[in-house]
Tab-separated table of C-alpha atoms in Angstrom:
chain	number	residue	atom	x	y	z
O	442	UNK	CA	-65.807	-5.170	-69.272
O	443	UNK	CA	-69.378	-5.764	-70.246
O	444	UNK	CA	-68.525	-5.726	-74.051
O	445	UNK	CA	-66.391	-8.671	-73.789
O	446	UNK	CA	-69.641	-10.628	-72.807
O	447	UNK	CA	-70.898	-10.035	-76.476
O	448	UNK	CA	-67.208	-10.564	-78.134
O	449	UNK	CA	-66.919	-14.160	-76.608
O	450	UNK	CA	-70.638	-14.934	-76.975
O	451	UNK	CA	-71.086	-18.751	-77.370
O	452	UNK	CA	-74.616	-18.412	-79.321
O	453	UNK	CA	-74.915	-20.623	-82.163
O	454	UNK	CA	-77.252	-19.710	-85.140
O	455	UNK	CA	-79.228	-22.973	-85.348
O	456	UNK	CA	-81.308	-22.298	-82.210
O	457	UNK	CA	-80.336	-18.646	-81.656
O	458	UNK	CA	-78.784	-19.604	-77.955
O	459	UNK	CA	-75.688	-21.044	-76.135
O	460	UNK	CA	-75.645	-24.808	-76.701
O	461	UNK	CA	-76.881	-26.642	-73.494
O	462	UNK	CA	-73.611	-28.473	-72.339
O	463	UNK	CA	-73.367	-31.979	-70.713
O	464	UNK	CA	-72.539	-31.481	-66.680
O	465	UNK	CA	-69.623	-33.398	-67.399
O	466	UNK	CA	-68.291	-31.382	-70.317
O	467	UNK	CA	-66.032	-28.877	-68.894
O	468	UNK	CA	-64.800	-27.247	-72.435
O	469	UNK	CA	-65.793	-23.706	-73.165
O	470	UNK	CA	-67.525	-22.951	-76.306
O	471	UNK	CA	-64.233	-22.254	-78.639
O	472	UNK	CA	-62.997	-25.568	-77.196
O	473	UNK	CA	-66.044	-27.488	-78.391
O	474	UNK	CA	-65.904	-25.586	-81.758
O	475	UNK	CA	-62.258	-26.626	-82.142
O	476	UNK	CA	-63.302	-30.364	-81.620
O	477	UNK	CA	-65.898	-30.094	-84.473
O	478	UNK	CA	-63.640	-28.530	-86.687
O	479	UNK	CA	-60.369	-30.741	-86.233
O	480	UNK	CA	-62.064	-33.918	-87.512
O	481	UNK	CA	-63.887	-32.528	-90.738
O	482	UNK	CA	-62.607	-33.027	-94.329
O	483	UNK	CA	-62.525	-29.412	-94.820
O	484	UNK	CA	-59.636	-29.261	-92.668
O	485	UNK	CA	-58.070	-32.450	-93.982
O	486	UNK	CA	-58.193	-30.891	-97.503
O	487	UNK	CA	-55.914	-28.241	-96.303
O	488	UNK	CA	-52.870	-30.565	-96.308
O	489	UNK	CA	-53.166	-30.570	-100.038
O	490	UNK	CA	-53.233	-26.930	-100.664
O	491	UNK	CA	-50.255	-24.837	-101.418
O	492	UNK	CA	-49.206	-22.344	-98.865
O	493	UNK	CA	-46.388	-20.903	-101.121
O	494	UNK	CA	-45.079	-23.537	-103.465
O	495	UNK	CA	-48.109	-24.862	-105.428
O	496	UNK	CA	-47.685	-28.729	-106.601
O	497	UNK	CA	-44.498	-29.469	-104.640
O	498	UNK	CA	-43.806	-33.032	-103.613
O	499	UNK	CA	-41.345	-32.175	-100.942
O	500	UNK	CA	-42.492	-33.293	-97.306
O	501	UNK	CA	-40.458	-30.167	-96.075
O	502	UNK	CA	-42.300	-27.174	-97.401
O	503	UNK	CA	-45.764	-26.077	-95.529
O	504	UNK	CA	-49.108	-26.817	-96.860
O	505	UNK	CA	-52.113	-24.822	-95.852
O	506	UNK	CA	-52.698	-27.381	-93.156
O	507	UNK	CA	-49.207	-27.122	-91.577
O	508	UNK	CA	-49.450	-23.212	-91.633
O	509	UNK	CA	-52.953	-23.269	-90.351
O	510	UNK	CA	-51.804	-25.317	-87.150
O	511	UNK	CA	-48.803	-22.844	-86.756
O	512	UNK	CA	-51.107	-19.968	-86.826
O	513	UNK	CA	-53.554	-21.563	-84.459
O	514	UNK	CA	-50.636	-22.287	-82.047
O	515	UNK	CA	-49.285	-18.845	-82.107
O	516	UNK	CA	-52.832	-17.576	-81.677
O	517	UNK	CA	-53.124	-19.346	-78.604
O	518	UNK	CA	-49.862	-18.139	-77.211
O	519	UNK	CA	-51.125	-14.576	-78.112
O	520	UNK	CA	-54.346	-15.172	-76.413
O	521	UNK	CA	-52.931	-16.256	-73.453
O	522	UNK	CA	-50.819	-13.327	-72.763
O	523	UNK	CA	-53.537	-10.976	-73.854
O	524	UNK	CA	-55.932	-12.447	-71.146
O	525	UNK	CA	-53.469	-12.114	-68.423
O	526	UNK	CA	-52.840	-8.381	-69.249
O	527	UNK	CA	-56.220	-7.700	-69.664
O	528	UNK	CA	-57.454	-9.242	-66.579
O	529	UNK	CA	-54.739	-7.612	-64.654
O	530	UNK	CA	-55.796	-4.341	-66.225
O	531	UNK	CA	-59.447	-5.251	-64.803
O	532	UNK	CA	-60.616	-4.865	-68.668
O	533	UNK	CA	-61.527	-8.605	-68.710
O	534	UNK	CA	-63.376	-10.689	-66.175
O	535	UNK	CA	-61.557	-13.663	-64.931
O	536	UNK	CA	-64.739	-15.857	-65.950
O	537	UNK	CA	-63.581	-15.161	-69.328
O	538	UNK	CA	-60.134	-16.564	-68.590
O	539	UNK	CA	-59.002	-19.167	-71.442
O	540	UNK	CA	-61.627	-18.004	-73.849
O	541	UNK	CA	-59.563	-15.645	-75.800
O	542	UNK	CA	-56.842	-18.185	-76.207
O	543	UNK	CA	-59.162	-20.925	-77.399
O	544	UNK	CA	-61.034	-18.758	-79.760
O	545	UNK	CA	-57.773	-17.696	-81.415
O	546	UNK	CA	-56.938	-21.542	-81.713
O	547	UNK	CA	-60.120	-21.981	-83.517
O	548	UNK	CA	-59.784	-19.017	-85.667
O	549	UNK	CA	-56.186	-19.979	-86.677
O	550	UNK	CA	-57.227	-23.413	-87.672
O	551	UNK	CA	-59.944	-22.400	-90.108
O	552	UNK	CA	-58.718	-18.931	-91.483
O	553	UNK	CA	-57.673	-20.603	-94.704
O	554	UNK	CA	-60.425	-22.812	-94.880
O	555	UNK	CA	-62.188	-21.283	-98.330
O	556	UNK	CA	-59.009	-20.748	-100.148
O	557	UNK	CA	-59.271	-22.202	-103.541
O	558	UNK	CA	-56.408	-24.496	-105.003
O	559	UNK	CA	-52.888	-22.907	-105.759
O	560	UNK	CA	-53.184	-20.509	-103.259
O	561	UNK	CA	-53.884	-16.517	-103.820
O	562	UNK	CA	-53.199	-17.261	-107.422
O	563	UNK	CA	-56.107	-19.387	-107.352
O	564	UNK	CA	-58.159	-16.585	-106.307
O	565	UNK	CA	-56.919	-14.537	-108.957
O	566	UNK	CA	-57.639	-17.086	-111.578
O	567	UNK	CA	-61.351	-17.118	-110.342
O	568	UNK	CA	-61.427	-13.359	-110.412
O	569	UNK	CA	-60.230	-12.943	-113.837
O	570	UNK	CA	-62.393	-15.731	-115.231
O	571	UNK	CA	-65.554	-14.054	-113.992
O	572	UNK	CA	-64.665	-10.707	-115.238
O	573	UNK	CA	-64.542	-11.940	-118.707
O	574	UNK	CA	-67.057	-14.876	-118.799
O	575	UNK	CA	-70.067	-12.751	-117.050
O	576	UNK	CA	-69.624	-10.277	-119.627
O	577	UNK	CA	-69.577	-12.591	-122.378
O	578	UNK	CA	-73.260	-14.107	-121.344
O	579	UNK	CA	-76.395	-12.852	-122.604
O	580	UNK	CA	-78.971	-15.222	-120.831
O	581	UNK	CA	-77.868	-14.812	-117.142
O	582	UNK	CA	-79.121	-12.581	-114.584
O	583	UNK	CA	-77.101	-11.003	-111.776
O	584	UNK	CA	-77.516	-7.983	-109.771
O	585	UNK	CA	-74.362	-5.640	-109.233
O	586	UNK	CA	-73.891	-6.959	-105.993
O	587	UNK	CA	-73.950	-10.468	-106.965
O	588	UNK	CA	-71.444	-9.712	-109.858
O	589	UNK	CA	-68.972	-7.927	-107.548
O	590	UNK	CA	-69.017	-11.150	-105.339
O	591	UNK	CA	-67.453	-13.127	-108.302
O	592	UNK	CA	-65.173	-9.980	-109.799
O	593	UNK	CA	-63.507	-9.811	-106.585
O	594	UNK	CA	-64.062	-13.656	-105.244
O	595	UNK	CA	-62.438	-13.750	-101.847
O	596	UNK	CA	-61.328	-17.016	-100.137
O	597	UNK	CA	-62.125	-15.128	-96.722
O	598	UNK	CA	-65.871	-14.817	-97.777
O	599	UNK	CA	-65.889	-18.499	-98.823
O	600	UNK	CA	-64.627	-19.449	-95.637
O	601	UNK	CA	-67.615	-17.786	-93.903
O	602	UNK	CA	-69.789	-19.921	-96.418
O	603	UNK	CA	-68.317	-23.009	-95.516
O	604	UNK	CA	-68.455	-22.504	-91.605
O	605	UNK	CA	-72.509	-21.428	-91.732
O	606	UNK	CA	-73.696	-23.512	-94.643
O	607	UNK	CA	-71.779	-26.058	-96.736
O	608	UNK	CA	-70.439	-28.514	-94.019
O	609	UNK	CA	-73.217	-31.201	-93.621
O	610	UNK	CA	-76.530	-31.974	-94.974
O	611	UNK	CA	-78.115	-32.697	-91.421
O	612	UNK	CA	-78.832	-29.126	-91.702
O	613	UNK	CA	-78.314	-25.562	-93.168
O	614	UNK	CA	-75.947	-24.207	-90.608
O	615	UNK	CA	-72.591	-25.736	-91.358
O	616	UNK	CA	-70.582	-26.571	-88.390
O	617	UNK	CA	-72.925	-24.567	-86.413
O	618	UNK	CA	-70.095	-22.574	-84.676
O	619	UNK	CA	-70.436	-20.119	-82.092
O	620	UNK	CA	-71.011	-16.630	-83.280
O	621	UNK	CA	-67.916	-15.316	-81.617
O	622	UNK	CA	-65.681	-18.017	-83.854
O	623	UNK	CA	-66.965	-16.966	-86.736
O	624	UNK	CA	-67.067	-13.266	-86.281
O	625	UNK	CA	-63.236	-13.948	-85.437
O	626	UNK	CA	-62.355	-15.050	-88.969
O	627	UNK	CA	-63.900	-11.946	-90.625
O	628	UNK	CA	-61.077	-9.956	-91.058
O	629	UNK	CA	-63.019	-7.698	-93.562
O	630	UNK	CA	-66.489	-7.170	-92.425
O	631	UNK	CA	-67.578	-5.643	-95.793
O	632	UNK	CA	-69.490	-6.593	-98.855
O	633	UNK	CA	-67.510	-7.196	-101.956
O	634	UNK	CA	-68.766	-3.519	-103.128
O	635	UNK	CA	-67.848	-2.059	-99.980
O	636	UNK	CA	-64.407	-3.641	-99.418
O	637	UNK	CA	-61.535	-4.194	-102.017
O	638	UNK	CA	-60.325	-0.940	-101.637
O	639	UNK	CA	-56.334	-0.808	-102.383
O	640	UNK	CA	-53.853	0.884	-100.180
O	641	UNK	CA	-54.202	4.455	-102.087
O	642	UNK	CA	-57.927	4.336	-102.285
O	643	UNK	CA	-58.003	3.678	-98.774
O	644	UNK	CA	-55.565	6.421	-97.925
O	645	UNK	CA	-57.917	9.132	-99.869
O	646	UNK	CA	-60.979	7.845	-98.444
O	647	UNK	CA	-59.434	7.581	-94.643
O	648	UNK	CA	-60.862	4.088	-94.561
O	649	UNK	CA	-58.682	1.277	-92.583
O	650	UNK	CA	-57.229	-2.184	-93.207
O	651	UNK	CA	-60.733	-3.758	-92.837
O	652	UNK	CA	-61.527	-2.372	-96.273
O	653	UNK	CA	-58.864	-4.308	-98.087
O	654	UNK	CA	-60.828	-7.136	-99.108
O	655	UNK	CA	-64.495	-8.401	-98.235
O	656	UNK	CA	-65.691	-11.003	-95.746
O	657	UNK	CA	-68.990	-12.065	-96.781
O	658	UNK	CA	-70.899	-13.272	-99.785
O	659	UNK	CA	-74.280	-11.665	-100.680
O	660	UNK	CA	-75.652	-15.584	-100.202
O	661	UNK	CA	-74.538	-15.206	-96.540
O	662	UNK	CA	-75.383	-11.345	-95.752
O	663	UNK	CA	-78.358	-12.716	-93.623
O	664	UNK	CA	-76.117	-14.736	-91.322
O	665	UNK	CA	-73.288	-12.071	-91.332
O	666	UNK	CA	-75.981	-9.701	-89.906
O	667	UNK	CA	-77.131	-12.225	-87.209
O	668	UNK	CA	-73.241	-12.804	-86.335
O	669	UNK	CA	-72.888	-8.710	-85.951
O	670	UNK	CA	-75.999	-8.750	-83.726
O	671	UNK	CA	-74.819	-11.259	-81.335
O	672	UNK	CA	-71.495	-10.116	-80.882
O	673	UNK	CA	-72.189	-6.737	-80.833
O	674	UNK	CA	-69.324	-5.629	-83.339
O	675	UNK	CA	-71.463	-3.162	-85.213
O	676	UNK	CA	-69.267	-2.131	-88.145
O	677	UNK	CA	-65.813	-2.626	-87.049
O	678	UNK	CA	-63.984	-5.922	-86.622
O	679	UNK	CA	-64.116	-8.183	-83.994
O	680	UNK	CA	-61.018	-7.704	-81.785
O	681	UNK	CA	-59.860	-11.090	-81.783
O	682	UNK	CA	-59.591	-10.654	-85.669
O	683	UNK	CA	-56.756	-8.152	-84.977
O	684	UNK	CA	-54.950	-10.788	-83.160
O	685	UNK	CA	-55.414	-13.638	-85.747
O	686	UNK	CA	-54.171	-11.178	-88.576
O	687	UNK	CA	-51.124	-10.901	-86.546
O	688	UNK	CA	-50.540	-14.694	-85.848
O	689	UNK	CA	-51.158	-15.296	-89.535
O	690	UNK	CA	-48.440	-12.644	-90.406
O	691	UNK	CA	-45.874	-14.090	-87.904
O	692	UNK	CA	-46.565	-17.822	-89.019
O	693	UNK	CA	-46.165	-17.056	-92.826
O	694	UNK	CA	-43.748	-14.332	-93.034
O	695	UNK	CA	-41.014	-16.048	-90.451
O	696	UNK	CA	-41.909	-19.692	-91.993
O	697	UNK	CA	-41.662	-18.481	-95.683
O	698	UNK	CA	-37.816	-18.008	-95.327
O	699	UNK	CA	-37.398	-21.614	-94.069
O	700	UNK	CA	-39.145	-22.917	-96.914
O	701	UNK	CA	-37.636	-20.494	-99.370
O	702	UNK	CA	-34.090	-21.774	-98.254
O	703	UNK	CA	-35.139	-25.244	-98.109
O	704	UNK	CA	-35.918	-25.007	-101.885
O	705	UNK	CA	-32.867	-23.157	-102.588
O	706	UNK	CA	-34.642	-19.751	-103.467
O	707	UNK	CA	-32.916	-17.647	-100.588
O	708	UNK	CA	-29.354	-18.110	-99.634
O	709	UNK	CA	-27.003	-16.418	-96.746
O	710	UNK	CA	-25.884	-13.238	-98.648
O	711	UNK	CA	-29.235	-12.238	-99.789
O	712	UNK	CA	-30.808	-12.542	-96.160
O	713	UNK	CA	-27.973	-10.827	-94.600
O	714	UNK	CA	-28.331	-7.904	-96.913
O	715	UNK	CA	-32.047	-7.717	-96.373
O	716	UNK	CA	-31.733	-7.893	-92.455
O	717	UNK	CA	-28.805	-5.158	-92.568
O	718	UNK	CA	-31.368	-2.681	-94.892
O	719	UNK	CA	-34.201	-3.288	-92.563
O	720	UNK	CA	-33.320	-3.595	-89.350
O	721	UNK	CA	-32.426	-1.058	-86.958
O	722	UNK	CA	-29.106	-2.059	-85.187
O	723	UNK	CA	-29.237	0.710	-82.950
O	724	UNK	CA	-32.603	-1.195	-81.289
O	725	UNK	CA	-31.255	-3.855	-79.005
O	726	UNK	CA	-33.888	-6.415	-79.990
O	727	UNK	CA	-33.215	-6.086	-83.547
O	728	UNK	CA	-29.787	-6.185	-83.133
O	729	UNK	CA	-29.933	-9.292	-81.093
O	730	UNK	CA	-31.840	-10.809	-83.694
O	731	UNK	CA	-29.209	-10.022	-86.553
O	732	UNK	CA	-26.168	-11.291	-84.391
O	733	UNK	CA	-28.338	-14.445	-83.640
O	734	UNK	CA	-28.462	-15.120	-87.395
O	735	UNK	CA	-25.058	-14.274	-88.140
O	736	UNK	CA	-23.551	-16.001	-85.123
O	737	UNK	CA	-25.501	-19.327	-85.484
O	738	UNK	CA	-24.195	-19.406	-89.187
O	739	UNK	CA	-20.524	-19.203	-88.107
O	740	UNK	CA	-21.090	-22.542	-86.102
O	741	UNK	CA	-19.301	-25.565	-87.311
O	742	UNK	CA	-21.538	-27.117	-89.709
O	743	UNK	CA	-21.421	-27.264	-93.651
O	744	UNK	CA	-22.685	-24.603	-95.617
O	745	UNK	CA	-26.480	-26.080	-96.092
O	746	UNK	CA	-26.398	-27.092	-92.346
O	747	UNK	CA	-25.227	-23.615	-91.382
O	748	UNK	CA	-28.025	-21.729	-93.334
O	749	UNK	CA	-30.794	-24.185	-91.873
O	750	UNK	CA	-29.505	-23.793	-88.214
O	751	UNK	CA	-29.194	-20.020	-88.787
O	752	UNK	CA	-32.497	-19.606	-90.264
O	753	UNK	CA	-34.418	-21.687	-87.952
O	754	UNK	CA	-33.011	-19.857	-84.960
O	755	UNK	CA	-33.389	-16.667	-86.470
O	756	UNK	CA	-37.078	-17.702	-87.286
O	757	UNK	CA	-37.557	-18.575	-83.469
O	758	UNK	CA	-36.328	-15.566	-82.027
O	759	UNK	CA	-38.085	-13.197	-84.578
O	760	UNK	CA	-41.579	-14.761	-83.932
O	761	UNK	CA	-40.830	-14.784	-80.105
O	762	UNK	CA	-40.186	-10.890	-80.541
O	763	UNK	CA	-43.021	-10.414	-82.714
O	764	UNK	CA	-45.513	-12.221	-80.372
O	765	UNK	CA	-44.376	-10.138	-77.400
O	766	UNK	CA	-44.845	-6.780	-79.632
O	767	UNK	CA	-48.198	-7.729	-80.817
O	768	UNK	CA	-49.459	-8.158	-77.131
O	769	UNK	CA	-48.299	-5.020	-76.133
O	770	UNK	CA	-49.863	-3.288	-78.754
O	771	UNK	CA	-53.019	-4.726	-78.515
O	772	UNK	CA	-53.162	-4.080	-74.905
O	773	UNK	CA	-52.202	-0.467	-75.676
O	774	UNK	CA	-54.798	0.197	-78.474
O	775	UNK	CA	-57.366	-2.089	-76.624
O	776	UNK	CA	-59.646	1.044	-75.932
O	777	UNK	CA	-59.297	2.430	-79.619
O	778	UNK	CA	-60.244	-1.263	-80.505
O	779	UNK	CA	-63.165	-1.826	-78.460
O	780	UNK	CA	-64.356	1.690	-79.611
O	781	UNK	CA	-63.870	0.992	-83.241
O	782	UNK	CA	-61.503	3.672	-83.849
O	783	UNK	CA	-58.600	1.364	-84.758
O	784	UNK	CA	-58.521	0.102	-88.010
O	785	UNK	CA	-54.719	-0.889	-88.658
O	786	UNK	CA	-52.409	-4.042	-88.873
O	787	UNK	CA	-51.239	-4.750	-85.019
O	788	UNK	CA	-47.981	-5.850	-86.344
O	789	UNK	CA	-47.175	-3.126	-88.618
O	790	UNK	CA	-47.397	-0.564	-85.896
O	791	UNK	CA	-45.806	-2.672	-83.329
O	792	UNK	CA	-41.936	-2.424	-82.061
O	793	UNK	CA	-41.519	-5.540	-84.405
O	794	UNK	CA	-42.634	-3.354	-87.561
O	795	UNK	CA	-39.005	-3.706	-88.950
O	796	UNK	CA	-38.530	-7.468	-88.396
O	797	UNK	CA	-41.872	-7.764	-90.629
O	798	UNK	CA	-40.599	-5.658	-93.410
O	799	UNK	CA	-37.366	-7.479	-93.657
O	800	UNK	CA	-39.662	-10.854	-93.707
O	801	UNK	CA	-41.791	-9.452	-96.653
O	802	UNK	CA	-38.633	-8.023	-98.588
O	803	UNK	CA	-37.769	-11.957	-98.451
O	804	UNK	CA	-41.348	-13.181	-99.344
O	805	UNK	CA	-41.138	-10.929	-102.676
O	806	UNK	CA	-38.038	-12.835	-103.668
O	807	UNK	CA	-39.469	-16.272	-102.945
O	808	UNK	CA	-42.608	-15.361	-104.890
O	809	UNK	CA	-40.272	-14.254	-107.913
O	810	UNK	CA	-38.834	-17.665	-108.120
O	811	UNK	CA	-39.543	-19.286	-111.618
O	812	UNK	CA	-40.575	-22.723	-110.243
O	813	UNK	CA	-43.477	-21.023	-108.213
O	814	UNK	CA	-44.291	-18.661	-111.220
O	815	UNK	CA	-44.496	-22.014	-113.413
O	816	UNK	CA	-46.893	-23.939	-111.218
O	817	UNK	CA	-48.680	-20.824	-110.353
O	818	UNK	CA	-49.699	-20.112	-114.066
O	819	UNK	CA	-50.286	-23.861	-114.784
O	820	UNK	CA	-52.577	-23.841	-111.572
O	821	UNK	CA	-54.189	-20.967	-113.305
O	822	UNK	CA	-54.870	-22.691	-116.451
O	823	UNK	CA	-56.428	-25.838	-114.305
O	824	UNK	CA	-59.003	-23.398	-112.506
O	825	UNK	CA	-59.774	-21.547	-115.676
O	826	UNK	CA	-60.372	-24.789	-117.561
O	827	UNK	CA	-62.792	-25.993	-114.870
O	828	UNK	CA	-64.564	-22.976	-114.298
O	829	UNK	CA	-65.328	-22.536	-118.361
O	830	UNK	CA	-66.721	-26.512	-118.019
O	831	UNK	CA	-68.834	-26.236	-115.050
O	832	UNK	CA	-70.042	-22.512	-115.163
O	833	UNK	CA	-71.217	-23.045	-118.877
O	834	UNK	CA	-72.861	-26.361	-117.684
O	835	UNK	CA	-74.686	-25.243	-114.652
O	836	UNK	CA	-76.288	-22.265	-116.607
O	837	UNK	CA	-77.655	-24.488	-119.610
O	838	UNK	CA	-80.976	-25.411	-120.003
O	839	UNK	CA	-80.156	-28.802	-119.801
O	840	UNK	CA	-78.209	-29.184	-116.634
O	841	UNK	CA	-80.712	-31.691	-115.096
O	842	UNK	CA	-80.632	-33.855	-117.956
O	843	UNK	CA	-77.883	-36.572	-117.052
O	844	UNK	CA	-77.771	-37.894	-120.690
O	845	UNK	CA	-76.510	-34.619	-121.885
O	846	UNK	CA	-72.913	-33.301	-121.529
O	847	UNK	CA	-73.990	-30.547	-118.975
O	848	UNK	CA	-76.146	-33.028	-117.107
O	849	UNK	CA	-73.125	-35.269	-116.816
O	850	UNK	CA	-70.759	-32.322	-115.323
O	851	UNK	CA	-73.489	-31.403	-112.682
O	852	UNK	CA	-73.513	-34.864	-111.623
O	853	UNK	CA	-69.745	-34.796	-111.062
O	854	UNK	CA	-70.075	-31.814	-108.762
O	855	UNK	CA	-70.102	-33.144	-104.994
O	856	UNK	CA	-73.308	-34.088	-103.639
O	857	UNK	CA	-73.364	-31.852	-100.706
O	858	UNK	CA	-72.825	-28.829	-102.729
O	859	UNK	CA	-75.739	-29.844	-105.283
O	860	UNK	CA	-77.609	-30.609	-102.066
O	861	UNK	CA	-77.260	-26.914	-100.866
O	862	UNK	CA	-78.265	-25.608	-104.206
O	863	UNK	CA	-81.249	-27.672	-104.551
O	864	UNK	CA	-82.465	-26.733	-101.031
O	865	UNK	CA	-81.705	-23.059	-101.168
O	866	UNK	CA	-85.074	-20.751	-101.197
O	867	UNK	CA	-85.237	-19.456	-104.641
O	868	UNK	CA	-84.204	-15.702	-104.792
O	869	UNK	CA	-86.760	-13.203	-106.154
O	870	UNK	CA	-83.840	-12.598	-109.045
O	871	UNK	CA	-84.350	-15.885	-110.344
O	872	UNK	CA	-85.732	-15.303	-114.055
O	873	UNK	CA	-87.847	-18.549	-113.689
O	874	UNK	CA	-88.593	-21.416	-111.319
O	875	UNK	CA	-85.626	-23.102	-109.903
O	876	UNK	CA	-82.244	-21.821	-108.445
O	877	UNK	CA	-81.077	-18.502	-109.670
O	878	UNK	CA	-77.977	-18.014	-111.684
O	879	UNK	CA	-76.278	-16.387	-108.838
O	880	UNK	CA	-76.567	-19.432	-106.818
O	881	UNK	CA	-75.758	-21.990	-109.522
O	882	UNK	CA	-72.619	-20.048	-109.933
O	883	UNK	CA	-71.835	-20.429	-106.449
O	884	UNK	CA	-72.411	-24.215	-106.940
O	885	UNK	CA	-69.171	-23.959	-109.138
O	886	UNK	CA	-67.042	-21.892	-106.878
O	887	UNK	CA	-67.975	-24.256	-103.979
O	888	UNK	CA	-67.095	-27.233	-105.805
O	889	UNK	CA	-63.450	-25.618	-106.848
O	890	UNK	CA	-62.687	-24.219	-103.610
O	891	UNK	CA	-63.487	-27.691	-102.070
O	892	UNK	CA	-60.839	-29.369	-104.362
O	893	UNK	CA	-57.086	-29.851	-103.282
O	894	UNK	CA	-54.316	-28.963	-105.702
O	895	UNK	CA	-53.906	-32.271	-106.863
O	896	UNK	CA	-57.489	-33.266	-107.353
O	897	UNK	CA	-58.032	-29.869	-109.328
O	898	UNK	CA	-55.095	-31.164	-111.654
O	899	UNK	CA	-56.113	-34.660	-111.943
O	900	UNK	CA	-60.034	-33.834	-112.757
O	901	UNK	CA	-58.829	-31.299	-115.322
O	902	UNK	CA	-56.743	-33.704	-116.901
O	903	UNK	CA	-59.343	-36.385	-116.909
O	904	UNK	CA	-62.047	-33.896	-118.496
O	905	UNK	CA	-59.811	-32.722	-121.092
O	906	UNK	CA	-59.086	-36.287	-122.248
O	907	UNK	CA	-55.076	-35.894	-121.101
O	908	UNK	CA	-55.477	-38.488	-118.629
O	909	UNK	CA	-58.042	-41.426	-119.005
């Protein structure tokens, strides 16, 4: 049970120790972390970032904020059940009751904090821009590792940067969360060169899911190493990150079909066919889910109400089944997870894997919808246009001269991000005095990722002279 003492460490990097708590404060370290986060502008901005439908004016479909709150809630539920089973199996000390569930509530709230505007397409737009732009520059200096950070730009790594550095001007430790909270959201504890292996490459090399993407930028390497040291996770994922990944998958896979139906992208016949093709109706739990969907649809509603009701009831039952399956699988694989031998997605090897596959098929249909594609393309143009302006500006010789175009663009960038750049110790690879090219470009991605969908669009229109 000693390993959980490290995994649940409340140490904070600013002082290298557990926070001294007032005698009247009965919260655990992660409940404290949650309170710090819930009032922050970084969390509030998620209300205007797309989950599935970019730039959508509907008040029904989910945003990154509502999605994150759902992941947080599911995570807490999963954590409560896992704690109970581990305590009963003498694998978790009673003193830690409430900590895994609180830790998952924090992780769920912040797991998407670093995502740029327009969802995953926004990430792809940033990656695509830098793969071309960096190669065209003759007067910038970046190490190969630094180039990879931009070529493979990743919201997960940006989340760690926000948490550890970008939040406040009071000190340079961001939110100064407990190391366990930060470790739990690092689903890919790899650098940009180590990670980013596609499925075929991972299978060929015998690598697990933690190599799928990457989890920290070179700028945060030192703090990542400190988090590893204090939580003693070695080169493996933090055990709670497996549960976070599952809570995230359960939340968005089940919720996507509600949003898809509301937007008219999915209908009863399509869902019915996908369920028939992917569920094993000889398995009682899967047969019950299928019948719940078809029986509810037959209840006396009009066609639209019947579909809404059937999908909602199916979503509720399916989420319950997936949560139960994930808890069982985590407890079953606990010793392998602790030893670092396990590196797979819990949901995809659980009893609910067929349900997860069915949702995945539905999501593929949703993301092929023309309205989503058009808005994603528009969002990509916005991000590319902003990157062109600001990347060119910050690497120019006159970016500090407020009388020049480049100087004016630099001044537009938020004060707190400029403060971080201007107070970052100069790197050894800088060609001259002042911030390195790497840190200047991070300033640009910090600024872009901090934008909401509509702010990015409005700023782009203003700077291009479309709207004055």
